Amino acid sequence: MTSLRSFLQQSKQLVEKRLPEHIQSLQAPEQLKKAMLYSLNAGGKRVRPAIVFATLQSFGAPLERGVDVACALEMIHTYSLVHDDLPAMDDDDLRRGKPTNHKVFGEALAILAGDALLTYSFQLITSLEKDSVSDKQKVELIHEISRAAGPAGMVGGQVADMAGEDQSLTLDELLYIHHHKTGDLLTASVMAGAILAEASEADCKLLRQFSKELGLIFQIKDDILDVEGDSSVIGKPVGSDVDNKKSTYPNLLGLDGAKEKLSEHMSLAKEYIYGININHSMLIGLTEYIANRDH
Amino acid sequence: MTSLRSFLQQSKQLVEKRLPEHIQSLQAPEQLKKAMLYSLNAGGKRVRPAIVFATLQSFGAPLERGVDVACALEMIHTYSLVHDDLPAMDDDDLRRGKPTNHKVFGEALAILAGDALLTYSFQLITSLEKDSVSDKQKVELIHEISRAAGPAGMVGGQVADMAGEDQSLTLDELLYIHHHKTGDLLTASVMAGAILAEASEADCKLLRQFSKELGLIFQIKDDILDVEGDSSVIGKPVGSDVDNKKSTYPNLLGLDGAKEKLSEHMSLAKEYIYGININHSMLIGLTEYIANRDH
């Protein structure tokens, strides 16, 4: 049994090796490929790929089967960051300590690089080897991921988040934003692993419930880190949410209340996972890692 | 045999009825749906849907089978216009005589509405009824369309176009831009019709060659209209390409040279179409319509 640490490292290596291969093989203007690669190479925890791989492993399926889908999810996540950072949106100059895409390539190319990453992610899934992924699975994958990334998912969450800025939100409104802005793509990552592993319908149902808890754990921890994290580890100033009068778990429930919520969702997440007859350890380990991370 | 005029009207009605139904059924923030609908409803010739329907009809397939794919293509075309109009890109205040998306909804929402239209277009194709479109066809459709819209297609063409502004281009460079910026999505529209009609591989090959001619005809005519069109019919000022020192067919070949090129490509387009054993009239009629249009 590999340890979580080496598993995370392995999954990071798998996507970080494959991502540039995909971009370099594109017949596209060099400057566009550079802009796409710049943000894909900017690092990050590669949480979505890790989720795909952990789900595959829990069903005993080969990790290799998930590499390209993991790349597609990382491309979509990256596109969303590039567009979020734009002057018209969050207007961020730095991301993970490096200049944001539009600071390096200009706004126009940053918009187009985001568009290209999003569009290419779907092409990538259609191009998977027929021997390992059937057409039925490809359609399911694209359905799941496009729904999670689109107007009823991530983009909708982002719009709701923008609309809610400088307003005090209820916990329900905050939940809506979190479910869609971050949660849906994490759910899609779990479900992508499940589709690739040919999980049963019953298992898929429990995994979907688990993944919603995972999304909340991810977001609540994010909010907590913004209050008590170490800015040199996180790579962005802490306390920015408080300054922005942003509605967050700690702002709504207090820091202790937020931590209590985190552990409630952790218990629920485990309950769902233990309800499935799989090798639980990696999914549980990954969930605990997300709940306990320092950045 | 329906006339081209009533065929175009019928295909316009088919998509213009279905497009708002798709958006209204979305579980997404109202403001986002409004912004998506605003640009989808802004009119236009609906050339891409017409191409899908004309291809279907030439194979004797029912038009109804193509409505949702036509909507998906129109959503992608619309997203590209919304992003192109942004201040960081072409900075246009008007589109078809109406304020551009960002002028009405702000830049942030315009970016997100474009992202949402693009992403949803792929979800839409995955959701087609299994009885009329197989998983294999869905994968082929998404492959064709995402490749045409992505970094090796439309987005790449847009990047090359931006890079070539204020520079004098060779005819080859101009061809590259046109093939990708406009041509690829027109090709995808032809091929989408062919996939839905279950055309043979040999027919698909000829259709692809035809569609490249169609794309050039479309663009050369666009360039010619910019020189001698009626701005009140076109809906934007004429002569803007000359003012921009933009490389165009008339700028490179003279107006007469451009018209000669147009008729050369028209002959080639017909040659390919007559090489296929289908009902040629609607595809030929549509191509002539595109070559002779006044806006």
Coordinates of C-alpha atoms in Angstrom, one line a residue:
Chain A
M1 CA 0.0 0.0 0.0
T2 CA 1.6 3.3 -1.1
S3 CA 1.4 6.1 1.4
L4 CA -0.8 9.1 0.7
R5 CA 2.3 11.3 0.3
S6 CA 3.9 9.2 -2.4
F7 CA 0.5 8.7 -4.0
L8 CA 0.0 12.4 -4.3
Q9 CA 3.5 12.8 -5.7
Q10 CA 2.9 10.1 -8.2
S11 CA -0.4 11.6 -9.4
K12 CA 1.2 15.0 -9.7
Q13 CA 4.0 13.6 -11.8
L14 CA 1.6 11.7 -14.1
V15 CA -0.3 14.9 -15.0
E16 CA 2.6 17.3 -15.0
K17 CA 4.4 15.1 -17.5
R18 CA 1.4 14.7 -19.8
L19 CA 0.0 18.3 -19.7
P20 CA 2.9 19.9 -21.7
E21 CA 2.9 17.0 -24.1
H22 CA -0.7 17.7 -25.0
I23 CA 0.0 21.4 -25.5
Q24 CA 3.2 21.0 -27.4
S25 CA 1.5 18.6 -29.9
L26 CA -1.1 21.2 -30.8
Q27 CA -1.0 22.9 -34.2
A28 CA -1.6 26.4 -32.9
P29 CA 0.2 29.7 -32.7
E30 CA 3.3 29.5 -30.5
Q31 CA 2.3 32.5 -28.4
L32 CA -1.1 30.8 -27.6
K33 CA 0.6 27.6 -26.6
K34 CA 3.0 29.5 -24.4
A35 CA 0.2 31.3 -22.6
M36 CA -1.7 28.0 -22.1
L37 CA 1.4 26.2 -20.8
Y38 CA 2.4 29.1 -18.5
S39 CA -0.7 28.7 -16.4
L40 CA -0.8 24.9 -16.6
N41 CA 2.8 24.8 -15.4
A42 CA 2.2 27.3 -12.5
G43 CA 2.0 24.4 -10.1
G44 CA -0.7 24.0 -7.5
K45 CA -1.8 21.0 -5.6
R46 CA -3.3 19.2 -8.6
V47 CA -6.2 18.2 -6.3
R48 CA -8.6 17.3 -9.2
P49 CA -6.2 14.8 -10.8
A50 CA -5.5 13.3 -7.3
I51 CA -9.2 12.8 -6.8
V52 CA -9.5 11.0 -10.2
F53 CA -6.6 8.7 -9.4
A54 CA -7.7 8.0 -5.8
T55 CA -11.2 7.0 -7.1
L56 CA -9.6 4.8 -9.8
Q57 CA -7.4 3.2 -7.2
S58 CA -10.2 2.5 -4.8
F59 CA -11.8 0.4 -7.5
G60 CA -8.5 -1.3 -8.3
A61 CA -8.4 0.2 -11.8
P62 CA -5.1 1.2 -13.4
L63 CA -4.2 4.9 -12.8
E64 CA -2.9 5.2 -16.4
R65 CA -6.5 5.1 -17.6
G66 CA -7.2 8.4 -15.8
V67 CA -4.2 10.5 -16.9
D68 CA -5.8 12.3 -19.8
V69 CA -9.1 12.9 -18.0
A70 CA -7.1 14.3 -15.1
C71 CA -5.4 16.6 -17.5
A72 CA -8.7 17.7 -18.9
L73 CA -10.0 18.5 -15.5
E74 CA -6.8 20.4 -14.6
M75 CA -7.1 22.4 -17.9
I76 CA -10.7 23.4 -16.9
H77 CA -9.6 24.4 -13.4
T78 CA -6.7 26.4 -14.9
Y79 CA -8.9 28.2 -17.4
S80 CA -11.2 29.2 -14.6
L81 CA -8.3 30.7 -12.7
V82 CA -7.0 32.6 -15.7
H83 CA -10.4 34.1 -16.3
D84 CA -11.0 34.8 -12.6
D85 CA -7.8 36.7 -12.4
L86 CA -8.6 39.1 -15.2
P87 CA -8.9 42.8 -14.4
A88 CA -12.7 42.7 -15.1
M89 CA -13.1 39.9 -12.6
D90 CA -10.8 39.6 -9.4
D91 CA -8.0 41.8 -10.9
D92 CA -5.2 39.7 -9.4
D93 CA -1.6 40.4 -10.3
L94 CA -0.2 37.3 -8.6
R95 CA -1.2 33.6 -8.5
R96 CA 0.8 31.2 -6.5
G97 CA 3.5 33.9 -6.2
K98 CA 3.9 34.3 -9.9
P99 CA 2.5 37.0 -12.2
T100 CA -1.0 36.1 -13.5
N101 CA -1.5 35.1 -17.1
H102 CA -2.8 38.5 -18.3
K103 CA 0.2 40.3 -16.6
V104 CA 2.6 38.3 -18.7
F105 CA 0.6 37.8 -22.0
G106 CA -1.9 40.7 -21.9
E107 CA -5.6 40.5 -21.4
A108 CA -6.6 39.5 -24.9
L109 CA -4.3 36.5 -25.0
A110 CA -5.3 35.5 -21.4
I111 CA -9.0 35.4 -22.4
L112 CA -8.2 33.3 -25.5
A113 CA -5.8 31.0 -23.6
G114 CA -8.6 30.3 -21.1
D115 CA -11.0 29.7 -24.0
A116 CA -8.5 27.4 -25.6
L117 CA -7.9 25.3 -22.5
L118 CA -11.6 24.9 -21.9
T119 CA -12.4 23.9 -25.5
Y120 CA -9.4 21.6 -25.8
S121 CA -10.3 19.7 -22.6
F122 CA -13.3 18.3 -24.3
Q123 CA -11.4 17.4 -27.5
L124 CA -8.9 15.6 -25.3
I125 CA -11.7 13.3 -23.9
T126 CA -13.0 12.5 -27.3
S127 CA -9.5 11.4 -28.3
L128 CA -9.0 8.8 -25.6
E129 CA -8.0 5.4 -26.9
K130 CA -11.1 3.3 -27.8
D131 CA -9.6 0.2 -26.3
S132 CA -9.5 1.7 -22.8
V133 CA -12.5 4.1 -22.8
S134 CA -15.7 3.4 -24.7
D135 CA -17.8 6.0 -26.6
K136 CA -20.5 5.5 -23.9
Q137 CA -17.9 6.4 -21.2
K138 CA -16.7 9.4 -23.2
V139 CA -20.2 10.8 -23.5
E140 CA -20.7 10.3 -19.8
L141 CA -17.4 12.0 -18.9
I142 CA -18.1 15.0 -21.1
H143 CA -21.7 15.2 -19.8
E144 CA -20.6 15.2 -16.2
I145 CA -17.7 17.6 -16.7
S146 CA -19.4 20.1 -18.9
R147 CA -22.4 20.2 -16.6
A148 CA -20.1 20.8 -13.6
A149 CA -18.1 23.5 -15.4
G150 CA -20.9 25.3 -17.1
P151 CA -23.8 27.7 -16.3
A152 CA -25.4 25.3 -13.9
G153 CA -22.1 24.6 -12.2
M154 CA -18.8 26.5 -11.9
V155 CA -19.7 29.5 -14.1
G156 CA -23.0 29.9 -12.3
G157 CA -21.3 29.7 -8.9
Q158 CA -18.8 32.4 -10.0
V159 CA -21.7 34.7 -11.1
A160 CA -23.5 34.1 -7.8
D161 CA -20.2 34.9 -5.9
M162 CA -19.7 38.1 -7.8
A163 CA -23.3 39.1 -7.2
G164 CA -22.9 38.4 -3.5
E165 CA -19.7 40.5 -3.0
D166 CA -20.0 43.2 -0.4
Q167 CA -23.3 41.7 0.7
S168 CA -24.0 39.7 3.8
L169 CA -25.2 36.3 2.7
T170 CA -27.1 33.6 4.5
L171 CA -25.5 30.2 5.1
D172 CA -27.8 28.8 2.3
E173 CA -26.6 31.4 -0.2
L174 CA -23.0 30.7 0.8
L175 CA -23.6 27.0 0.3
Y176 CA -25.0 27.6 -3.2
I177 CA -21.9 29.5 -4.2
H178 CA -19.5 26.9 -2.7
H179 CA -21.4 23.9 -4.2
H180 CA -21.2 25.3 -7.6
K181 CA -18.0 27.5 -7.7
T182 CA -15.7 24.8 -6.3
G183 CA -17.8 21.8 -5.4
D184 CA -19.2 20.8 -8.8
L185 CA -15.8 20.3 -10.4
L186 CA -14.6 18.3 -7.5
T187 CA -17.7 16.1 -7.8
A188 CA -17.0 15.8 -11.5
S189 CA -13.5 14.6 -10.6
V190 CA -14.8 11.9 -8.4
M191 CA -17.4 10.9 -10.9
A192 CA -14.9 10.9 -13.7
G193 CA -12.9 8.3 -11.8
A194 CA -16.1 6.3 -11.2
I195 CA -17.0 6.3 -14.9
L196 CA -13.6 5.2 -15.9
A197 CA -13.6 2.5 -13.2
E198 CA -17.1 1.4 -14.4
A199 CA -18.6 1.8 -11.0
S200 CA -22.1 0.5 -10.4
E201 CA -25.0 2.9 -10.3
A202 CA -25.4 2.3 -6.5
D203 CA -21.7 3.1 -5.9
C204 CA -22.0 6.2 -8.1
K205 CA -24.8 7.5 -6.0
L206 CA -22.8 7.2 -2.8
L207 CA -19.7 8.6 -4.5
R208 CA -21.7 11.6 -5.6
Q209 CA -22.9 12.2 -2.0
F210 CA -19.4 11.8 -0.7
S211 CA -18.1 14.3 -3.3
K212 CA -20.5 17.0 -2.1
E213 CA -19.1 16.6 1.4
L214 CA -15.6 16.7 -0.1
G215 CA -16.4 20.0 -1.8
L216 CA -17.6 21.6 1.4
I217 CA -14.6 20.3 3.3
F218 CA -12.4 21.9 0.7
Q219 CA -14.1 25.2 0.8
I220 CA -14.5 25.5 4.6
K221 CA -10.8 24.7 5.0
D222 CA -10.0 27.4 2.4
D223 CA -12.0 29.9 4.5
I224 CA -10.3 28.8 7.7
L225 CA -6.8 29.1 6.1
D226 CA -7.7 32.7 5.1
V227 CA -8.1 33.5 8.8
E228 CA -5.3 31.5 10.4
G229 CA -3.1 30.3 7.6
D230 CA 0.5 31.4 7.0
S231 CA 0.6 33.7 4.1
S232 CA 4.1 32.6 3.0
V233 CA 2.8 29.0 2.8
I234 CA -0.5 29.9 1.1
G235 CA 1.1 32.2 -1.4
K236 CA -1.5 35.0 -1.0
P237 CA -2.2 37.4 1.8
V238 CA -4.3 36.0 4.6
G239 CA -7.3 37.9 6.0
S240 CA -8.3 39.2 2.5
D241 CA -11.8 37.7 2.9
V242 CA -12.3 39.6 6.2
D243 CA -11.1 42.8 4.6
N244 CA -13.4 42.2 1.6
K245 CA -16.4 41.8 4.0
K246 CA -16.8 38.5 2.1
S247 CA -19.3 36.0 3.5
T248 CA -17.2 33.0 4.7
Y249 CA -17.8 30.2 7.1
P250 CA -15.7 31.8 9.8
N251 CA -17.4 35.2 9.3
L252 CA -20.8 33.5 9.5
L253 CA -20.2 30.9 12.2
G254 CA -17.0 32.1 14.0
L255 CA -13.7 30.2 13.6
D256 CA -14.7 27.5 16.1
G257 CA -18.1 27.1 14.4
A258 CA -16.4 26.7 11.1
K259 CA -14.0 24.0 12.4
E260 CA -17.0 22.2 13.9
K261 CA -18.7 22.2 10.5
L262 CA -15.6 20.9 8.9
S263 CA -15.5 17.9 11.2
E264 CA -19.2 17.3 10.7
H265 CA -18.7 17.1 7.0
M266 CA -15.7 14.9 7.5
S267 CA -17.8 12.4 9.4
L268 CA -20.4 12.4 6.7
A269 CA -17.8 12.0 3.9
K270 CA -16.4 8.9 5.7
E271 CA -19.9 7.5 6.2
Y272 CA -20.6 7.5 2.5
I273 CA -17.2 6.1 1.5
Y274 CA -17.5 3.2 4.0
G275 CA -20.9 2.4 2.5
I276 CA -19.1 1.3 -0.7
N277 CA -17.3 -2.0 -1.0
I278 CA -14.0 -0.6 -2.2
N279 CA -10.5 -0.1 -0.9
H280 CA -11.3 3.0 1.2
S281 CA -7.9 4.1 2.3
M282 CA -6.8 6.5 -0.5
L283 CA -10.1 8.4 -0.8
I284 CA -10.3 8.8 3.0
G285 CA -6.6 9.8 3.2
L286 CA -7.1 12.3 0.4
T287 CA -10.2 13.8 2.2
E288 CA -8.2 14.1 5.4
Y289 CA -5.3 15.7 3.6
I290 CA -7.7 18.3 2.1
A291 CA -9.2 19.0 5.6
N292 CA -5.8 19.3 7.3
R293 CA -3.7 21.0 4.6
D294 CA -1.8 24.2 5.5
H295 CA -2.2 25.8 2.0
Chain B
M1 CA -38.6 21.3 -53.4
T2 CA -38.6 24.2 -51.0
S3 CA -37.0 27.3 -52.2
L4 CA -33.7 28.4 -50.6
R5 CA -35.5 31.4 -49.1
S6 CA -38.1 29.5 -47.3
F7 CA -35.5 26.8 -46.3
L8 CA -33.3 29.5 -44.7
Q9 CA -36.4 30.9 -42.9
Q10 CA -37.4 27.5 -41.7
S11 CA -33.9 26.7 -40.3
K12 CA -33.7 30.1 -38.6
Q13 CA -37.1 29.4 -37.0
L14 CA -36.0 26.0 -35.8
V15 CA -33.0 27.3 -33.9
E16 CA -34.5 30.5 -32.8
K17 CA -37.3 28.6 -31.1
R18 CA -35.1 26.1 -29.5
L19 CA -32.2 28.3 -28.3
P20 CA -34.2 30.2 -25.6
E21 CA -35.8 26.9 -24.5
H22 CA -32.4 25.5 -23.7
I23 CA -31.3 28.6 -21.8
Q24 CA -34.5 29.0 -19.9
S25 CA -34.4 25.4 -18.7
L26 CA -31.0 26.0 -17.1
Q27 CA -30.7 26.0 -13.3
A28 CA -28.4 29.0 -13.2
P29 CA -28.4 32.6 -11.9
E30 CA -31.0 34.6 -13.7
Q31 CA -28.5 37.4 -14.6
L32 CA -26.3 34.8 -16.3
K33 CA -29.1 33.4 -18.3
K34 CA -30.2 36.9 -19.4
A35 CA -26.7 37.7 -20.6
M36 CA -26.5 34.4 -22.5
L37 CA -29.9 34.9 -24.1
Y38 CA -29.2 38.5 -25.0
S39 CA -26.5 37.6 -27.4
L40 CA -28.1 34.5 -28.7
N41 CA -31.2 36.5 -29.5
A42 CA -29.3 39.3 -31.2
G43 CA -30.2 37.8 -34.6
G44 CA -27.7 37.2 -37.3
K45 CA -28.0 35.1 -40.4
R46 CA -27.8 31.8 -38.5
V47 CA -25.4 30.5 -41.2
R48 CA -24.0 27.6 -39.2
P49 CA -27.4 26.2 -38.4
A50 CA -28.4 26.6 -42.1
I51 CA -25.3 24.6 -43.1
V52 CA -26.2 21.8 -40.7
F53 CA -29.7 21.6 -42.0
A54 CA -28.7 21.9 -45.7
T55 CA -26.3 19.0 -45.3
L56 CA -28.9 16.9 -43.6
Q57 CA -31.4 17.6 -46.3
S58 CA -29.0 16.8 -49.1
F59 CA -28.8 13.3 -47.6
G60 CA -32.6 13.1 -47.1
A61 CA -32.3 13.1 -43.3
P62 CA -34.9 14.8 -41.2
L63 CA -34.0 18.4 -40.2
E64 CA -35.3 17.8 -36.6
R65 CA -32.3 15.6 -36.0
G66 CA -30.0 18.6 -36.3
V67 CA -31.7 21.2 -34.3
D68 CA -29.8 20.8 -31.0
V69 CA -26.4 20.5 -32.8
A70 CA -27.3 23.6 -34.8
C71 CA -28.0 25.3 -31.5
A72 CA -24.7 24.1 -30.1
L73 CA -22.8 25.6 -33.1
E74 CA -24.7 28.8 -32.8
M75 CA -23.9 29.0 -29.1
I76 CA -20.2 28.6 -29.9
H77 CA -20.3 31.2 -32.6
T78 CA -22.1 33.6 -30.2
Y79 CA -19.6 33.0 -27.4
S80 CA -16.8 33.9 -29.9
L81 CA -18.5 37.2 -30.8
V82 CA -19.1 38.1 -27.1
H83 CA -15.4 37.5 -26.3
D84 CA -14.2 39.2 -29.5
D85 CA -16.2 42.3 -28.7
L86 CA -14.6 42.8 -25.3
P87 CA -12.5 45.9 -24.6
A88 CA -9.3 43.9 -24.3
M89 CA -10.0 42.4 -27.8
D90 CA -11.8 44.4 -30.6
D91 CA -13.5 46.8 -28.1
D92 CA -16.7 47.0 -30.0
D93 CA -19.7 48.9 -28.6
L94 CA -22.2 47.7 -31.2
R95 CA -22.9 44.3 -32.8
R96 CA -25.7 44.1 -35.4
G97 CA -26.8 47.6 -34.4
K98 CA -27.3 46.7 -30.7
P99 CA -25.0 47.3 -27.7
T100 CA -22.5 44.5 -27.3
N101 CA -22.9 42.1 -24.3
H102 CA -20.3 43.8 -22.1
K103 CA -21.9 47.2 -22.7
V104 CA -25.2 45.9 -21.3
F105 CA -24.0 43.4 -18.6
G106 CA -20.5 44.5 -17.8
E107 CA -17.2 42.9 -18.7
A108 CA -17.1 40.3 -16.0
L109 CA -20.6 38.9 -16.9
A110 CA -19.8 39.0 -20.6
I111 CA -16.7 36.9 -20.1
L112 CA -18.7 34.4 -18.0
A113 CA -21.6 34.3 -20.4
G114 CA -19.2 33.5 -23.2
D115 CA -17.6 30.7 -21.1
A116 CA -21.1 29.4 -20.2
L117 CA -22.3 29.3 -23.8
L118 CA -19.1 27.4 -24.9
T119 CA -19.3 24.9 -22.1
Y120 CA -23.0 24.3 -22.4
S121 CA -22.8 23.6 -26.1
F122 CA -20.9 20.4 -25.4
Q123 CA -23.3 19.4 -22.6
L124 CA -26.1 19.9 -25.1
I125 CA -24.6 17.4 -27.5
T126 CA -24.1 14.8 -24.8
S127 CA -27.8 15.2 -23.9
L128 CA -29.2 14.3 -27.4
E129 CA -31.8 11.5 -27.5
K130 CA -30.1 8.1 -27.7
D131 CA -32.7 6.9 -30.2
S132 CA -31.7 9.4 -32.8
V133 CA -28.0 10.0 -32.1
S134 CA -25.7 7.2 -30.9
D135 CA -22.8 7.6 -28.5
K136 CA -20.4 7.1 -31.4
Q137 CA -22.0 10.0 -33.2
K138 CA -21.9 12.2 -30.1
V139 CA -18.2 11.6 -29.7
E140 CA -17.5 12.4 -33.3
L141 CA -19.6 15.5 -33.1
I142 CA -17.9 16.8 -30.0
H143 CA -14.5 15.9 -31.5
E144 CA -15.1 17.7 -34.7
I145 CA -16.6 20.8 -33.1
S146 CA -14.1 21.2 -30.2
R147 CA -11.2 20.8 -32.6
A148 CA -12.7 23.5 -34.9
A149 CA -13.4 25.9 -32.0
G150 CA -10.2 25.3 -30.0
P151 CA -6.5 26.3 -30.1
A152 CA -5.9 24.5 -33.4
G153 CA -9.1 26.1 -34.9
M154 CA -11.1 29.3 -34.2
V155 CA -9.1 30.4 -31.1
G156 CA -5.8 29.9 -32.9
G157 CA -7.1 31.9 -35.9
Q158 CA -8.2 34.7 -33.6
V159 CA -4.7 34.8 -32.0
A160 CA -3.0 34.8 -35.4
D161 CA -5.4 37.6 -36.5
M162 CA -4.5 39.7 -33.5
A163 CA -0.8 39.1 -34.0
G164 CA -1.2 40.2 -37.7
E165 CA -2.9 43.5 -37.0
D166 CA -1.1 46.5 -38.4
Q167 CA 1.2 44.2 -40.3
S168 CA 1.1 43.5 -44.0
L169 CA 0.5 39.8 -44.4
T170 CA 1.2 37.4 -47.3
L171 CA -1.8 35.7 -48.9
D172 CA -0.7 32.5 -47.2
E173 CA -0.8 34.1 -43.8
L174 CA -4.2 35.6 -44.6
L175 CA -5.4 32.1 -45.6
Y176 CA -4.2 30.6 -42.3
I177 CA -6.2 33.2 -40.4
H178 CA -9.3 32.7 -42.5
H179 CA -9.2 29.0 -42.5
H180 CA -9.1 28.9 -38.7
K181 CA -10.9 32.0 -37.5
T182 CA -14.0 31.5 -39.6
G183 CA -13.5 28.4 -41.8
D184 CA -13.1 25.7 -39.2
L185 CA -16.4 26.3 -37.5
L186 CA -18.2 26.3 -40.9
T187 CA -16.4 23.1 -41.8
A188 CA -17.6 21.7 -38.4
S189 CA -21.1 22.7 -39.3
V190 CA -21.0 20.7 -42.6
M191 CA -19.3 17.8 -40.9
A192 CA -21.9 17.8 -38.1
G193 CA -24.6 17.5 -40.7
A194 CA -22.7 14.6 -42.3
I195 CA -22.2 12.8 -39.0
L196 CA -25.9 13.1 -38.2
A197 CA -26.8 11.9 -41.7
E198 CA -24.4 9.0 -41.3
A199 CA -22.5 9.9 -44.5
S200 CA -19.9 7.5 -45.8
E201 CA -16.2 8.1 -45.3
A202 CA -15.8 9.0 -49.0
D203 CA -18.6 11.5 -48.9
C204 CA -17.2 13.0 -45.7
K205 CA -13.9 13.6 -47.4
L206 CA -15.5 15.5 -50.3
L207 CA -17.7 17.4 -47.9
R208 CA -14.7 18.5 -45.9
Q209 CA -13.0 19.8 -49.1
F210 CA -16.2 21.5 -50.1
S211 CA -16.5 23.1 -46.7
K212 CA -13.0 24.6 -46.9
E213 CA -14.1 26.4 -50.1
L214 CA -17.3 27.5 -48.4
G215 CA -15.2 29.0 -45.6
L216 CA -13.1 31.0 -48.1
I217 CA -16.1 32.1 -50.0
F218 CA -17.6 33.4 -46.8
Q219 CA -14.5 35.3 -45.8
I220 CA -13.7 36.8 -49.2
K221 CA -17.3 38.0 -49.5
D222 CA -17.0 39.5 -46.1
D223 CA -13.9 41.4 -47.2
I224 CA -15.6 42.6 -50.4
L225 CA -18.6 43.8 -48.5
D226 CA -16.3 45.8 -46.2
V227 CA -15.2 47.7 -49.3
E228 CA -18.4 48.1 -51.3
G229 CA -21.3 47.0 -49.0
D230 CA -24.0 49.3 -47.7
S231 CA -23.2 50.1 -44.0
S232 CA -26.9 50.4 -43.2
V233 CA -27.5 46.8 -44.4
I234 CA -24.3 45.3 -42.9
G235 CA -24.9 46.9 -39.5
K236 CA -21.3 48.2 -39.1
P237 CA -19.3 50.9 -40.8
V238 CA -17.8 49.9 -44.1
G239 CA -14.2 50.6 -44.9
S240 CA -13.1 49.8 -41.4
D241 CA -10.7 47.1 -42.7
V242 CA -9.0 49.7 -45.0
D243 CA -8.7 52.2 -42.1
N244 CA -7.2 49.5 -39.9
K245 CA -4.6 48.7 -42.5
K246 CA -5.9 45.2 -42.1
S247 CA -4.8 42.6 -44.6
T248 CA -7.8 41.5 -46.6
Y249 CA -8.4 40.0 -50.1
P250 CA -9.2 43.3 -51.7
N251 CA -6.2 45.0 -50.1
L252 CA -3.9 42.2 -51.3
L253 CA -5.5 41.4 -54.7
G254 CA -7.5 44.5 -55.5
L255 CA -11.3 44.4 -55.6
D256 CA -11.5 42.7 -59.0
G257 CA -8.8 40.2 -58.0
A258 CA -10.8 39.4 -54.9
K259 CA -14.0 38.9 -57.0
E260 CA -12.1 36.6 -59.3
K261 CA -10.9 34.5 -56.3
L262 CA -14.4 34.3 -55.1
S263 CA -15.6 32.8 -58.3
E264 CA -12.7 30.4 -58.5
H265 CA -13.6 29.0 -55.1
M266 CA -17.2 28.9 -56.1
S267 CA -16.3 26.6 -59.0
L268 CA -14.2 24.4 -56.8
A269 CA -17.0 24.2 -54.1
K270 CA -19.5 23.0 -56.8
E271 CA -17.1 20.5 -58.2
Y272 CA -16.8 18.8 -54.8
I273 CA -20.5 18.8 -54.2
Y274 CA -21.3 17.4 -57.6
G275 CA -18.9 14.6 -56.8
I276 CA -21.2 13.3 -54.1
N277 CA -24.4 11.3 -54.9
I278 CA -26.8 13.5 -52.9
N279 CA -29.5 16.0 -53.6
H280 CA -27.1 18.9 -54.4
S281 CA -29.5 21.8 -54.7
M282 CA -29.7 23.1 -51.2
L283 CA -26.0 23.0 -50.5
I284 CA -25.2 24.7 -53.8
G285 CA -28.0 27.2 -53.2
L286 CA -26.7 28.0 -49.7
T287 CA -23.1 28.5 -51.1
E288 CA -24.4 30.9 -53.8
Y289 CA -26.4 32.7 -51.2
I290 CA -23.2 33.2 -49.1
A291 CA -21.3 34.4 -52.1
N292 CA -23.9 36.8 -53.2
R293 CA -25.3 38.1 -49.9
D294 CA -25.5 41.9 -49.3
H295 CA -24.6 41.7 -45.5

